[in-house]
Coordinates of C-alpha atoms in Angstrom, one line a residue:
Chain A
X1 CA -18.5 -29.7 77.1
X2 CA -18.5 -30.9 80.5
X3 CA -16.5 -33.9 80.7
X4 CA -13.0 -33.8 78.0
X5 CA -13.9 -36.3 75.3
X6 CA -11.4 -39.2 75.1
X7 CA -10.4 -40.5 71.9
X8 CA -12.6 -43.5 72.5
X9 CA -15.6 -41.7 73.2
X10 CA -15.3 -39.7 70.5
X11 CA -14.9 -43.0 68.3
X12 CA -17.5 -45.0 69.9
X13 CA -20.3 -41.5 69.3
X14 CA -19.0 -41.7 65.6
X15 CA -19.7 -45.5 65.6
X16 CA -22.8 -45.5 66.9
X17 CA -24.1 -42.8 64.4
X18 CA -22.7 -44.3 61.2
X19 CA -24.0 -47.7 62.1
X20 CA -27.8 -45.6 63.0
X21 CA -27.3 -43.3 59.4
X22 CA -26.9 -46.8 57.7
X23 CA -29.6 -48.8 59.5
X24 CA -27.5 -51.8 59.9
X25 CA -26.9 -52.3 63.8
X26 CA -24.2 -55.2 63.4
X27 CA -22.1 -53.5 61.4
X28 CA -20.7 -52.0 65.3
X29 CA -18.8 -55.6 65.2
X30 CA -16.8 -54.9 62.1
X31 CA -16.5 -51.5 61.8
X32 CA -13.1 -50.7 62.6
X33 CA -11.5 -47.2 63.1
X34 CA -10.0 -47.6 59.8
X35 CA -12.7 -48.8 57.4
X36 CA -13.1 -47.0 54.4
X37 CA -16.6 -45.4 55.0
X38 CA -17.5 -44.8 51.6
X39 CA -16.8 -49.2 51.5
X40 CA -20.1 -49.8 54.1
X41 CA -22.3 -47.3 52.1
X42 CA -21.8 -44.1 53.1
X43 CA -22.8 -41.7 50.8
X44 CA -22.6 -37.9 50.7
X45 CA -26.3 -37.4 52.0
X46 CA -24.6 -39.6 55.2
X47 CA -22.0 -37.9 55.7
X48 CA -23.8 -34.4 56.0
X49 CA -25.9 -36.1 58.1
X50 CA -23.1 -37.3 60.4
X51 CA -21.5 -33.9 60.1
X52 CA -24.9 -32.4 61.8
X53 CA -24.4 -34.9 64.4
X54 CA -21.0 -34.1 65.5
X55 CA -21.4 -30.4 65.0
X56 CA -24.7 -30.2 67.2
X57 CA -23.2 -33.0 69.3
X58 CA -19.8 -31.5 70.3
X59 CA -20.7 -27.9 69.7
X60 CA -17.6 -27.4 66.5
X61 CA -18.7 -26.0 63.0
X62 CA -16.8 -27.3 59.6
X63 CA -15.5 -24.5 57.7
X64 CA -16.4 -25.0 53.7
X65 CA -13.0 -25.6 52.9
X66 CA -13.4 -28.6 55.4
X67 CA -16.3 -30.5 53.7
X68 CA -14.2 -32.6 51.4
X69 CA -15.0 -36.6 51.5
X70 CA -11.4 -37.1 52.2
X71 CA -11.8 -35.5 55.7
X72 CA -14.6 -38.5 56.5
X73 CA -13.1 -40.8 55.1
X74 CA -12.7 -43.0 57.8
X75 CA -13.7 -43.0 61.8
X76 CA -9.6 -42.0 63.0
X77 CA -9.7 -39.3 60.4
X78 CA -12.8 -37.8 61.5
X79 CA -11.8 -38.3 65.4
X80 CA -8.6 -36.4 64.7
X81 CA -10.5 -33.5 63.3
X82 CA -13.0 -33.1 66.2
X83 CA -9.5 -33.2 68.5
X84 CA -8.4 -30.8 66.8
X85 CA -11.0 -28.2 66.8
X86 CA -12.2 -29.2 70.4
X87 CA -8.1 -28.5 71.1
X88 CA -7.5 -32.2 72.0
X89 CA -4.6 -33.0 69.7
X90 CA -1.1 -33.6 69.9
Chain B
X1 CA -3.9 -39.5 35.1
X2 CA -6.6 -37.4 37.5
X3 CA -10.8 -38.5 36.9
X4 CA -11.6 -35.9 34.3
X5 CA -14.1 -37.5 31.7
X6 CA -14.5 -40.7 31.0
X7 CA -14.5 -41.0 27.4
X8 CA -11.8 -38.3 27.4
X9 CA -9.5 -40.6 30.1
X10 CA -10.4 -43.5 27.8
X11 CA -8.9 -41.7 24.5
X12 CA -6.0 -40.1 25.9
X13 CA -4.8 -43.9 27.5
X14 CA -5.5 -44.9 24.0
X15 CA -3.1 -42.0 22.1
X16 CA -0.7 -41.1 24.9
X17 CA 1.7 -43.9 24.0
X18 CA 2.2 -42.6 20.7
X19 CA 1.6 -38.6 20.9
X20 CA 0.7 -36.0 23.0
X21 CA -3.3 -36.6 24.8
X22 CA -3.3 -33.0 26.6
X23 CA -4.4 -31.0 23.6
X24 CA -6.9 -33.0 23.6
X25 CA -8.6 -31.8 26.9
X26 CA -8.5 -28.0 26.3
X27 CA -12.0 -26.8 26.9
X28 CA -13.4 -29.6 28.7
X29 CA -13.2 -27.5 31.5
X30 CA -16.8 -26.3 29.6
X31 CA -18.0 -29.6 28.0
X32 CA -21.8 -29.3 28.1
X33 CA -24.1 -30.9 30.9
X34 CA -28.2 -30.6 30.9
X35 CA -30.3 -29.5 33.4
X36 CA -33.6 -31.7 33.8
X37 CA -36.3 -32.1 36.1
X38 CA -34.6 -28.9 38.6
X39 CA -31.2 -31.3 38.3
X40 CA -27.8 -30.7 36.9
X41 CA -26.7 -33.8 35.0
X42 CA -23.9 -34.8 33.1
X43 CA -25.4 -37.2 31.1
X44 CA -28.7 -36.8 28.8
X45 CA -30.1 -37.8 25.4
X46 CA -29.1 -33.9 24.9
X47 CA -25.8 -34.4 24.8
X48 CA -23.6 -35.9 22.2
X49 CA -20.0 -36.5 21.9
X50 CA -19.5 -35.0 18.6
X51 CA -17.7 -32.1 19.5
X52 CA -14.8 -34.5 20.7
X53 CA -15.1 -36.3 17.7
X54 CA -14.1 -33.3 15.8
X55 CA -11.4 -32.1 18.3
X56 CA -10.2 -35.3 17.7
X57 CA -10.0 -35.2 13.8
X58 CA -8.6 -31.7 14.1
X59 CA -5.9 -32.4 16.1
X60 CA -4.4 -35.7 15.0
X61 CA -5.6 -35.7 11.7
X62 CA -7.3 -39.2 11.7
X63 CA -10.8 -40.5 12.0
X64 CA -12.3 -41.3 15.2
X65 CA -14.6 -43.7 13.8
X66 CA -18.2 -44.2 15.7
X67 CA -19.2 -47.7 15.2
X68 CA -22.5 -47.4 17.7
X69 CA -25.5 -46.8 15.5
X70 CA -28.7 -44.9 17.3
X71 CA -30.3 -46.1 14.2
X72 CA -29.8 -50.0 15.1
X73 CA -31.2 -52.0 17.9
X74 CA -29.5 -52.6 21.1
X75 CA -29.1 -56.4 19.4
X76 CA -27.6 -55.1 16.1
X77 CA -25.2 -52.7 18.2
X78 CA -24.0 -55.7 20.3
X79 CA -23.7 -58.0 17.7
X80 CA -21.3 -55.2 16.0
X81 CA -19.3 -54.9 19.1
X82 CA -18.7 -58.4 19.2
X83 CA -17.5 -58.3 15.9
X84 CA -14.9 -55.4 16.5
X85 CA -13.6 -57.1 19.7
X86 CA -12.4 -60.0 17.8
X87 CA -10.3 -57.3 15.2
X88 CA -8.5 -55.5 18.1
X89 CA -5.0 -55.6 17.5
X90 CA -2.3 -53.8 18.9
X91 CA -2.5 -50.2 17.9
X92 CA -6.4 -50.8 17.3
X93 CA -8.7 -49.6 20.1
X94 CA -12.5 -50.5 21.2
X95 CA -14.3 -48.2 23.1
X96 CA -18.0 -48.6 24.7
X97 CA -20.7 -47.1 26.8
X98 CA -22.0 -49.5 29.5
X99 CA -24.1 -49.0 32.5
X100 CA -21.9 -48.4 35.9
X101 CA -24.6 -49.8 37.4
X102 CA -23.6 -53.2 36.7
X103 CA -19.8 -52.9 36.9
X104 CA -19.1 -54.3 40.4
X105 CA -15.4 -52.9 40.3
X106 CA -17.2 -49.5 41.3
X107 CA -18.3 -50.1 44.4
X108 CA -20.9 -46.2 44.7
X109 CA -22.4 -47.0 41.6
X110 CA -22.8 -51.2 41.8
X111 CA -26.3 -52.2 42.0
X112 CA -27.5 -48.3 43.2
X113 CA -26.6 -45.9 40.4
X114 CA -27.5 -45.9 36.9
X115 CA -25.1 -43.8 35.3
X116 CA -23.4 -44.3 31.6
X117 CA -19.5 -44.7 31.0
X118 CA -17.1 -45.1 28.5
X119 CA -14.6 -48.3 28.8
X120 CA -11.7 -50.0 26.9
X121 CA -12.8 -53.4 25.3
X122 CA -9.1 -55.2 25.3
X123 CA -10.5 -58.5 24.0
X124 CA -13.5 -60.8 23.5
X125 CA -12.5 -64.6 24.2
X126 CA -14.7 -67.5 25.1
X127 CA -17.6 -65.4 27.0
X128 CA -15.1 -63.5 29.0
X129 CA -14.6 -59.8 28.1
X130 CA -11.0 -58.4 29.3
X131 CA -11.7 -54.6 30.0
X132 CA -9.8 -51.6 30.8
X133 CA -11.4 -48.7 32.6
X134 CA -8.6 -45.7 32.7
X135 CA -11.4 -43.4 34.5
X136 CA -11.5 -45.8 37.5
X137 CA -7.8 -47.5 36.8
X138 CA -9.4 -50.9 36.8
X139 CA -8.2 -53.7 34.1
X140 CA -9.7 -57.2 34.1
X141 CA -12.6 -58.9 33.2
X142 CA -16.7 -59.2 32.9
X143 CA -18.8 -62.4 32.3
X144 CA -20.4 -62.6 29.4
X145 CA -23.8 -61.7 31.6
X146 CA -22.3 -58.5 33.0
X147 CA -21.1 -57.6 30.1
X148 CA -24.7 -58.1 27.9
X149 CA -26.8 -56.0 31.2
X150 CA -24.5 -53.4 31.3
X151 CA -24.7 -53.0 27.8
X152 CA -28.4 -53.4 26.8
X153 CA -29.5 -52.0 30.5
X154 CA -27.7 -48.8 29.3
X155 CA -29.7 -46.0 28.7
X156 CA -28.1 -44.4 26.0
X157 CA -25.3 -46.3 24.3
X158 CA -21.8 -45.3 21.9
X159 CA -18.9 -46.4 21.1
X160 CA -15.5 -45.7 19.0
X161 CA -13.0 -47.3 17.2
X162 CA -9.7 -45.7 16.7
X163 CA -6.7 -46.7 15.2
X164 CA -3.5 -45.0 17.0
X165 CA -1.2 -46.6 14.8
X166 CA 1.3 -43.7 12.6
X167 CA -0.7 -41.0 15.4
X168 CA 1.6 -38.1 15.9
X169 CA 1.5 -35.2 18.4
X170 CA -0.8 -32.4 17.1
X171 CA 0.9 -29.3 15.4
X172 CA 0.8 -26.0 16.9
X173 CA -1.4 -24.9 14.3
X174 CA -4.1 -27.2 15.0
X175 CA -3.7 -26.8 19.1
X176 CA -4.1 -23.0 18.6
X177 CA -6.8 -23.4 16.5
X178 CA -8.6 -25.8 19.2
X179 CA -7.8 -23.8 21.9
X180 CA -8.6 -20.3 20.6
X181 CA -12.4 -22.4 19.4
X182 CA -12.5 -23.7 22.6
X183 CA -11.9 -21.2 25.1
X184 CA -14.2 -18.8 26.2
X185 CA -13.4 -16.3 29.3
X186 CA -16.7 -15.5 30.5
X187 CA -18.6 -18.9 29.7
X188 CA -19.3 -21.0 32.8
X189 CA -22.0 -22.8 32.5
X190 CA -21.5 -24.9 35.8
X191 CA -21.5 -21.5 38.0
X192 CA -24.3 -19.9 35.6
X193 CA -27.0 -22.8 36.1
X194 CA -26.2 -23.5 39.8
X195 CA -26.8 -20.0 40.6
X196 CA -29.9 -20.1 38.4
X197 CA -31.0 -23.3 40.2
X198 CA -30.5 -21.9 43.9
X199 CA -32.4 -18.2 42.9
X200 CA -35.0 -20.4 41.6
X201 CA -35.1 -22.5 44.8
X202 CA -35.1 -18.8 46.8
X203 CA -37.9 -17.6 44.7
X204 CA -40.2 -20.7 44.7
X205 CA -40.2 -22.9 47.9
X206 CA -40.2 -26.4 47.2
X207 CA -43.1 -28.6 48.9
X208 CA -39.9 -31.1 48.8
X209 CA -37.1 -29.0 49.1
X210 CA -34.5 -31.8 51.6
X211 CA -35.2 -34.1 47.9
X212 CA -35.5 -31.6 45.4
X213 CA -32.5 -29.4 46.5
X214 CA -29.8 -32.5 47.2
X215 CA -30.8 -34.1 43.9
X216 CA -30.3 -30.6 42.0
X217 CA -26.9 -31.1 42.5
X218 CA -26.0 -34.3 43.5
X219 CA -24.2 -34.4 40.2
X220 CA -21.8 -31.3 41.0
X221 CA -19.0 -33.2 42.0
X222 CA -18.4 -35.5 38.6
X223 CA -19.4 -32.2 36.8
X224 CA -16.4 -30.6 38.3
X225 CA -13.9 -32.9 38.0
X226 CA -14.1 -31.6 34.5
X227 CA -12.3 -28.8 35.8
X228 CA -8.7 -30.8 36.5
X229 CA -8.2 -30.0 32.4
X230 CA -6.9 -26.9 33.7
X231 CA -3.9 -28.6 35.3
X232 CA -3.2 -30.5 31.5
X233 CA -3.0 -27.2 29.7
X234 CA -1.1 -25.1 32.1
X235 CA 1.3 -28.0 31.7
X236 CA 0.9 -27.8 28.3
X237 CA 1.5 -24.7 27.7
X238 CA 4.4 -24.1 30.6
X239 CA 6.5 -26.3 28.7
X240 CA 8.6 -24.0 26.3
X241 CA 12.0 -22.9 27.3
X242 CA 10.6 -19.1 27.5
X243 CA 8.2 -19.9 30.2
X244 CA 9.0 -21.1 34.0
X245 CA 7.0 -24.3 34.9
X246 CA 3.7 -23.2 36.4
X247 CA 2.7 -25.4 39.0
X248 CA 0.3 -22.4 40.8
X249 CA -2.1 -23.6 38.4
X250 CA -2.3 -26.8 39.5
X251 CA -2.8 -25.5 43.8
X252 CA -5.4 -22.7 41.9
X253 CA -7.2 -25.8 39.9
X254 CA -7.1 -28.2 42.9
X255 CA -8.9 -24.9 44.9
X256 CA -11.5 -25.1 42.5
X257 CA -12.6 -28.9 41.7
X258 CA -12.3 -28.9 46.3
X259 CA -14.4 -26.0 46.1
X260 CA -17.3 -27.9 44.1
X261 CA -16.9 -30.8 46.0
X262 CA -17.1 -28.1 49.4
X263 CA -20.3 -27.1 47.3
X264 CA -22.1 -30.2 46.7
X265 CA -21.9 -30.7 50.5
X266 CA -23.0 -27.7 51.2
X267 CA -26.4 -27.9 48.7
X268 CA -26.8 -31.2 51.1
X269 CA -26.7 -29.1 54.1
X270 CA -29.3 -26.1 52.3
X271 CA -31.7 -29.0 51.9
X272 CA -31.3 -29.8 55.9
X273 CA -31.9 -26.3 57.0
X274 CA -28.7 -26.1 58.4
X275 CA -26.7 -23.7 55.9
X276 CA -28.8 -21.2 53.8
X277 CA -29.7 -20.7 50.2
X278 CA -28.1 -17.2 50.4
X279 CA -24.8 -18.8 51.6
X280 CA -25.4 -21.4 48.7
X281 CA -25.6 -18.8 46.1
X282 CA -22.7 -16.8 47.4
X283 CA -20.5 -19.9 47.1
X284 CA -21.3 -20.5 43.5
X285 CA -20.6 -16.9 43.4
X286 CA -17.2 -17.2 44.7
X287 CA -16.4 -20.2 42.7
X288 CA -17.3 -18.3 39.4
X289 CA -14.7 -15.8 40.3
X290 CA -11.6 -18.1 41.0
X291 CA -12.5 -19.9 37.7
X292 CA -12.5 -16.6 35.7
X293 CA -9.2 -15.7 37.1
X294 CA -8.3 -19.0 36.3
X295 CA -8.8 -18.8 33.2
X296 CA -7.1 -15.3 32.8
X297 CA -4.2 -16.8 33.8
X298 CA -4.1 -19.7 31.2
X299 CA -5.0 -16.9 28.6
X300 CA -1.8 -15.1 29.8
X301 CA -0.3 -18.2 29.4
X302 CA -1.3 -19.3 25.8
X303 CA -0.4 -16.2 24.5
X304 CA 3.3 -16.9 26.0
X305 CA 3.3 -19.6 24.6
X306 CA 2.0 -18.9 21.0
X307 CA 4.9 -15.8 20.9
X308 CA 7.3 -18.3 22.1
X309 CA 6.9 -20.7 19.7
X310 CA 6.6 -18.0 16.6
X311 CA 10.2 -17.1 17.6

């Protein structure tokens, strides 16, 4: 990566995708950082697409053991896991 | 309680207040699912749910009665489950198959997913129908409208009546005799038909294969949840003075179910292009082993428990 991802970054990228995966464009306005993603729609064939996405996207690979629902469950939960495998966490 | 089965979840709300439910759950770690079309599924005109019919009358010694009749129309049916509703009483229970698809409570399935379910009919009362789902641990109620699509819209249809009242806790005769039926080291039929499925996929490219490959197993994950049964019996079976409490068993059982789940995701990512079929296959593999040792363990177990209780 050439420029260190902020936390807001990272949330906005994940915004914009989910809102793209589920073809509504003004759900940007309401989606918060704590929505329950599986609430808007998301369903599993989402969520490995948005898993491509930030895998090709910030260059990190999810282990099996990772690809539970509860680790994309909502937009802070997946930002702390890209963090933490690009080394950004606390 | 965990999501295990949905008729199973429904009965043991229904008997836990007045005996032991777990007994109840050995072997559904195996209950049958079809394959159709290339697909796993856990529901199909294939299936029936006599077999926990008969665990039931072998271990509490009553009648689970089956009021649904294939034989009747959808009308007749209905009008019969009307009728019952008005005779539940305390100690009397009402089960039914509706349609998820029409249950708004469940937000994945509402309006997108037809998929068949057992619920808890509490009462019947001027067009309103108070229900209790203990799969989804959601009590209150349907319109009369919801409840007549997700009823006739249903594309199979059952029901039960049972009457807990005098139910006692099943004797260890009748648990060992259910358990020793039910339990079968090497059967898996989950791992044996998903590997099946994926050599097939190998062998035979799919014009389709994003489509075909995602809906093979798109029904993994409810499949599996089958599994947390595990947990019930090494309970079960952990609780004599002879044995320590086992709570690996639960970590091992959790392992597994996550593992399916794990696998379902990955089948998604097979049909993308971005995980292969071989690494597919060598999952199911490695799932098949922990469940094996899994089950060695609660073998090991149950016969602890059966010399324990002989003393």
């Amino acid at each position: 990566m050439e420029t260190i991802q902020t936390e807001q970054q990272i949330q906005s990228f994940l915004k914009d995708r989910i809102c793209e995966l589920l073809e509504r464009p003004g759900l940007s306005e309401e989606l918060t950082i704590d929505t329950q993603l599986s609430e808007v729609g998301m369903d599993s064939v989402m969520l490995v697409n948005l898993m491509v996405h930030i895998e090709q996207h910030y260059q990190i690979f999810y282990e099996d053991d990772e690809l539970l629902a509860e680790n994309f469950a909502t937009i802070q939960i997946i930002t702390d896991k890209i963090q933490e495998k690009l080394g950004l966490g606390d | 309680m965990q999501q295990i089965h949905c008729l199973l979840n429904s009965l043991a709300h229904c008997i836990s207040p007045k005996a032991d439910a777990r007994p109840l759950f050995f072997g559904a770690w195996d209950t049958p699912f079809a394959v159709e079309e290339d697909r796993l599924t856990y529901f199909s005109t294939q299936i029936t749910n006599e077999t926990y019919v008969s665990m039931f009358e072998l271990l509490y010694e009553k009648k689970l009665e089956t009021w649904y009749d294939y034989q009747l129309s959808k009308e007749a049916n209905y009008e019969r489950l009307r009728n019952l509703a008005e005779s539940v009483t305390p100690g009397k229970h009402l089960l039914v198959q509706l349609d998820l698809y029409y249950l708004r409570y469940e937000t994945r399935s509402f309006r997108n997913i037809h998929q068949p379910h057992f619920v808890i009919i509490l009462q019947q009362q001027d067009g309103k129908w108070f229900l209790l789902d203990p799969y989804f641990a959601w009590e209150g109620i349907l319109t009369e409208e919801e409840m007549y699509c997700a009823f006739f819209n249903n594309a199979l249809g059952g029901g039960f009546f049972l009457d807990t009242e005098n139910l006692l806790s099943p004797l260890k005769n009748a648990v060992c005799a259910q358990f020793e039926q039910e339990f079968a080291l090497e059967r898996n039929q989950l791992a044996h038909e998903t590997k099946k499925l994926v050599r097939r996929f190998m062998d035979e490219p799919y014009e389709d294969s994003k489509a075909v490959i995602t809906k093979a197993f798109s029904q993994v994950g409810i499949i599996s949840k089958r599994k947390w049964c595990y947990v019930l019996a090494f309970d079960y079976f952990s609780e004599s003075e002879a044995i320590h409490s086992d709570r690996q068993g639960f970590d091992e059982v959790e392992k597994l179910v996550k593992g399916w789940n794990a696998f379902g995701y990955l089948a998604i990512r097979a049909s993308m292009g971005v995980t292969s079929l071989d690494k597919l296959l060598e999952k199911a593999e490695q799932l098949e082993i922990q469940e094996r040792q899994l089950k060695e363990k609660l073998w090991h177990l149950y016969q602890g428990w059966r010399r324990a209780q002989s003393t």
